[in-house]
Coordinates of C-alpha atoms in Angstrom, one line a residue:
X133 CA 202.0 80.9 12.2
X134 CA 199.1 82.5 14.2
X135 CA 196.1 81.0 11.7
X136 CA 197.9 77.7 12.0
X137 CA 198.2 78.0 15.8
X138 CA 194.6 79.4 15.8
X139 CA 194.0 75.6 14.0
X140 CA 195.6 73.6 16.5
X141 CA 194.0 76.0 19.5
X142 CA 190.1 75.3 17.8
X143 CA 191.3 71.4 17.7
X144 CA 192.5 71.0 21.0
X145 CA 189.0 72.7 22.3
X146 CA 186.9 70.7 20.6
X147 CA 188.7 67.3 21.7
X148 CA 188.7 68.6 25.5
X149 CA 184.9 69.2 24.5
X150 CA 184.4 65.7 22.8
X151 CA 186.4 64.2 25.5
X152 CA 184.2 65.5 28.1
X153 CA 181.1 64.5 26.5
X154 CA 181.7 61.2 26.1
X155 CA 183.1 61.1 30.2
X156 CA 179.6 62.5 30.5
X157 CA 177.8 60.1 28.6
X158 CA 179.7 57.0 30.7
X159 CA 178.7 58.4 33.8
X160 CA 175.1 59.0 32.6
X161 CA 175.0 55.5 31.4
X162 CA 176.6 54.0 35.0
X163 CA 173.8 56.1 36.7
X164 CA 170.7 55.4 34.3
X165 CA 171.2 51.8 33.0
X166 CA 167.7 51.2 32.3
X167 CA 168.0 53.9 29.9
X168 CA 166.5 52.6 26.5
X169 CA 168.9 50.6 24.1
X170 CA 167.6 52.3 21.0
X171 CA 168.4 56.0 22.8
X172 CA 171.8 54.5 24.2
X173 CA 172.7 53.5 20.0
X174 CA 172.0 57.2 18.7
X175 CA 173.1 58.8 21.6
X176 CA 176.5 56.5 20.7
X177 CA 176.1 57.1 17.0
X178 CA 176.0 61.3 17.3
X179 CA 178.9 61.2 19.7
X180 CA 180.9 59.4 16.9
X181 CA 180.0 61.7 15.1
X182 CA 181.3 64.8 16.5
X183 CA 183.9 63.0 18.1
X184 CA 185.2 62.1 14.6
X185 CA 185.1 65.1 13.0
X186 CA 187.0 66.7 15.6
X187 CA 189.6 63.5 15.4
X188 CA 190.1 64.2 11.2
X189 CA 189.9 68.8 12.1
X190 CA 193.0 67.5 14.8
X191 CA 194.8 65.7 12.3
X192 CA 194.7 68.5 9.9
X193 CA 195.9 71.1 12.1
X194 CA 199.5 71.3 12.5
X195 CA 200.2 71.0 16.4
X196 CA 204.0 70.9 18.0
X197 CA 204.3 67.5 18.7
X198 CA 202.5 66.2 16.2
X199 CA 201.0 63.4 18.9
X200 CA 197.4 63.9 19.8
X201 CA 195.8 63.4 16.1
X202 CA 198.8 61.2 14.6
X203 CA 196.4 58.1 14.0
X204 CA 192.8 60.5 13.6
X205 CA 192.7 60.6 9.7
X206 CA 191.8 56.9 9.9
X207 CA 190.2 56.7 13.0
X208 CA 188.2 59.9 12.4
X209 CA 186.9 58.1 9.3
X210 CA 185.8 55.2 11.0
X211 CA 184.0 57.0 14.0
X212 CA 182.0 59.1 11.7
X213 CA 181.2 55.9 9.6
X214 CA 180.3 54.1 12.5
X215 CA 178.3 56.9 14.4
X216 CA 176.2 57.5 11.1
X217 CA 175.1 53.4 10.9
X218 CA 174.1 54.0 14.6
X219 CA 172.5 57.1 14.7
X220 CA 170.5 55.8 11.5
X221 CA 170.2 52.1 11.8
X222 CA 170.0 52.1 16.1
X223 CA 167.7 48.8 16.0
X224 CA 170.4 46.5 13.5
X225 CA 173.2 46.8 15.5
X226 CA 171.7 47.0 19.4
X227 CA 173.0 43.4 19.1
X228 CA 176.8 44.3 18.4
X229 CA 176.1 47.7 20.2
X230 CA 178.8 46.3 22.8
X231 CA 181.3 44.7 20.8
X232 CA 181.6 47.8 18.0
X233 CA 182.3 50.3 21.4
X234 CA 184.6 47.9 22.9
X235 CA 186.8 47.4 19.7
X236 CA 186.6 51.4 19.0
X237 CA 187.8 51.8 22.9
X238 CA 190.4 49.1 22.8
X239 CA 191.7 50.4 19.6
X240 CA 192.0 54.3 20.8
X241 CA 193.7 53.0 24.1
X242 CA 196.2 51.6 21.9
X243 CA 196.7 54.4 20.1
X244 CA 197.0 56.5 23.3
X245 CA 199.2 53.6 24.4
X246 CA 201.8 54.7 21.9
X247 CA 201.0 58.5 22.3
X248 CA 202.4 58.1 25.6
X249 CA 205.5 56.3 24.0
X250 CA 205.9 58.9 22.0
X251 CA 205.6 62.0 25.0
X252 CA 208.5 59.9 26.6
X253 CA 210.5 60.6 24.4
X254 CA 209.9 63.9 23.3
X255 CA 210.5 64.4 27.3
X256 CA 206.6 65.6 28.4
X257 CA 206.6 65.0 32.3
X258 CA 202.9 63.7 31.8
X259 CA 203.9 61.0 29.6
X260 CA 203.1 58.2 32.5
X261 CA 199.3 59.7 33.0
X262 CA 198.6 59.6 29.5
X263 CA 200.3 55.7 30.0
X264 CA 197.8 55.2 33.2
X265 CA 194.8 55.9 31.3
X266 CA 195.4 54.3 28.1
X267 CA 195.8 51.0 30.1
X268 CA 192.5 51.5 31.9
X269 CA 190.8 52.6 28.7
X270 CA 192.0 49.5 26.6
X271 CA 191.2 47.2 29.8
X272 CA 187.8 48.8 29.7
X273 CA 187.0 48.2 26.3
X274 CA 188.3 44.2 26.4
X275 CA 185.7 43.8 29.6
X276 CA 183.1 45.1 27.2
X277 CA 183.6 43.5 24.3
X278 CA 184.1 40.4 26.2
X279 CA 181.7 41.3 29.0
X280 CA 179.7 37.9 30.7
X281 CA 176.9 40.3 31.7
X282 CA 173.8 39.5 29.4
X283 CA 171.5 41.9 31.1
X284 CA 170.7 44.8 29.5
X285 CA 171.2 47.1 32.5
X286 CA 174.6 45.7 33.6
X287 CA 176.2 45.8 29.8
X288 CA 174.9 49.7 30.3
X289 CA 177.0 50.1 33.0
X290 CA 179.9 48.3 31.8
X291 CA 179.3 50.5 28.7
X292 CA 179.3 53.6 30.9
X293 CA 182.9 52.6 32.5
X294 CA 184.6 52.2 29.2
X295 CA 183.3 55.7 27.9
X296 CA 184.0 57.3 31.0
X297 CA 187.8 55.8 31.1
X298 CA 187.8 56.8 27.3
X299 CA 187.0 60.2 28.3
X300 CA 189.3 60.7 30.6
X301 CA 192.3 59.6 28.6
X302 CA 191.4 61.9 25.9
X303 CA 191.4 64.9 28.2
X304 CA 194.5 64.1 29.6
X305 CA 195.7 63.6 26.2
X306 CA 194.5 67.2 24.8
X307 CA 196.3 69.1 27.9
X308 CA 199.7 67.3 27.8
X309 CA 200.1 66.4 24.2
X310 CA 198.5 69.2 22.6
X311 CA 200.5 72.5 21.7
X312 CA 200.6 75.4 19.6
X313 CA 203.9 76.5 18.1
X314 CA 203.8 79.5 19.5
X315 CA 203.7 77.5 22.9
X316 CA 207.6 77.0 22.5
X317 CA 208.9 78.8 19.5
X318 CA 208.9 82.3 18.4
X319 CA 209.2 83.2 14.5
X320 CA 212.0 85.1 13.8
X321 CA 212.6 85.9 10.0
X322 CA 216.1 87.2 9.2
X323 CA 219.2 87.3 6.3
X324 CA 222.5 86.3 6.5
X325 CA 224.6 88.0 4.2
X326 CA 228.6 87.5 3.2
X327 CA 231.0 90.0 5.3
X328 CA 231.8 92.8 3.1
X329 CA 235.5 93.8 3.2

């Protein structure tokens, strides 16, 4: 029990940390939008990255709800595929740059969107923030995917919003869906045995 809670603890760090960075990365792209697009598509590609190997560690850990990392085998894989082609390849998809994060954003608010179903009804109070952010995340990745903005510096920014609300959610989501066992159950081992007369 305390390895597997020790699991669950290292997980739910690392996507507070994950979440965090890529909050930080929206705001530093909605305060420096003339920030090179080949920079912008490895800075995107390592965040993948790491944010995906932290989605497939959570979906191998065994937490007590069993909400946070429900989808992140999948979507673990796809990030880290994803983040590879544009930490590696920055200058073939600056093009689609847009449209890849938007559909990744969309899809994880989604996800989220159900999370929040899901807290409902396990009865978590914060079910409706997780809810709240989802919406904004999802509504934030359809604006960039289909985002009328064709100069560079304004797409930045629109960028910068949907990783930011991305963030957010995912930080909200690691404090009120992630737990350790040993947040609500203690292991008890004991025998029953027949009544002797």
């Amino acid at each position: 029990m305390k390895k597997n809670n020790g699991y669950v603890m290292t997980a739910k760090i690392g996507y507070i940390a994950a979440s965090v960075m890529t909050a930080a990365l929206g705001a530093a792209f909605i305060l420096l939008p003339e920030i090179s697009i080949t920079l912008i598509c490895r800075l995107l590609g390592a965040a993948a990255i790491i944010f995906g190997i932290i989605k497939l560690s959570g979906y191998f850990s065994r937490d007590l709800y069993r909400l946070a990392f429900q989808h992140d085998l999948a979507f673990g894989i796809m990030l880290c595929t994803i983040g590879i082609i544009a930490a590696a390849k920055p200058v073939k998809v600056i093009s689609a740059a847009h449209i890849a994060v938007g559909i990744i954003i969309i899809a994880d608010g989604v996800f989220k969107l159900q999370t929040a179903v899901d807290s409902k009804r396990f009865g978590l109070g914060k079910w409706w923030l997780i809810a709240v952010f989802a919406i904004l995340s999802f509504a934030a990745g359809i604006l960039l995917v289909v985002s009328p903005f064709k100069a560079a510096a304004a797409m930045t920014v629109i960028m910068g919003i949907s990783l930011l609300a991305d963030g957010l959610m995912n930080f909200c989501v690691a404090f009120c869906a992630i737990k350790a066992e040993s947040d609500k159950y203690v292991d008890a081992e004991f025998t029953v045995s027949g009544n002797k007369d």
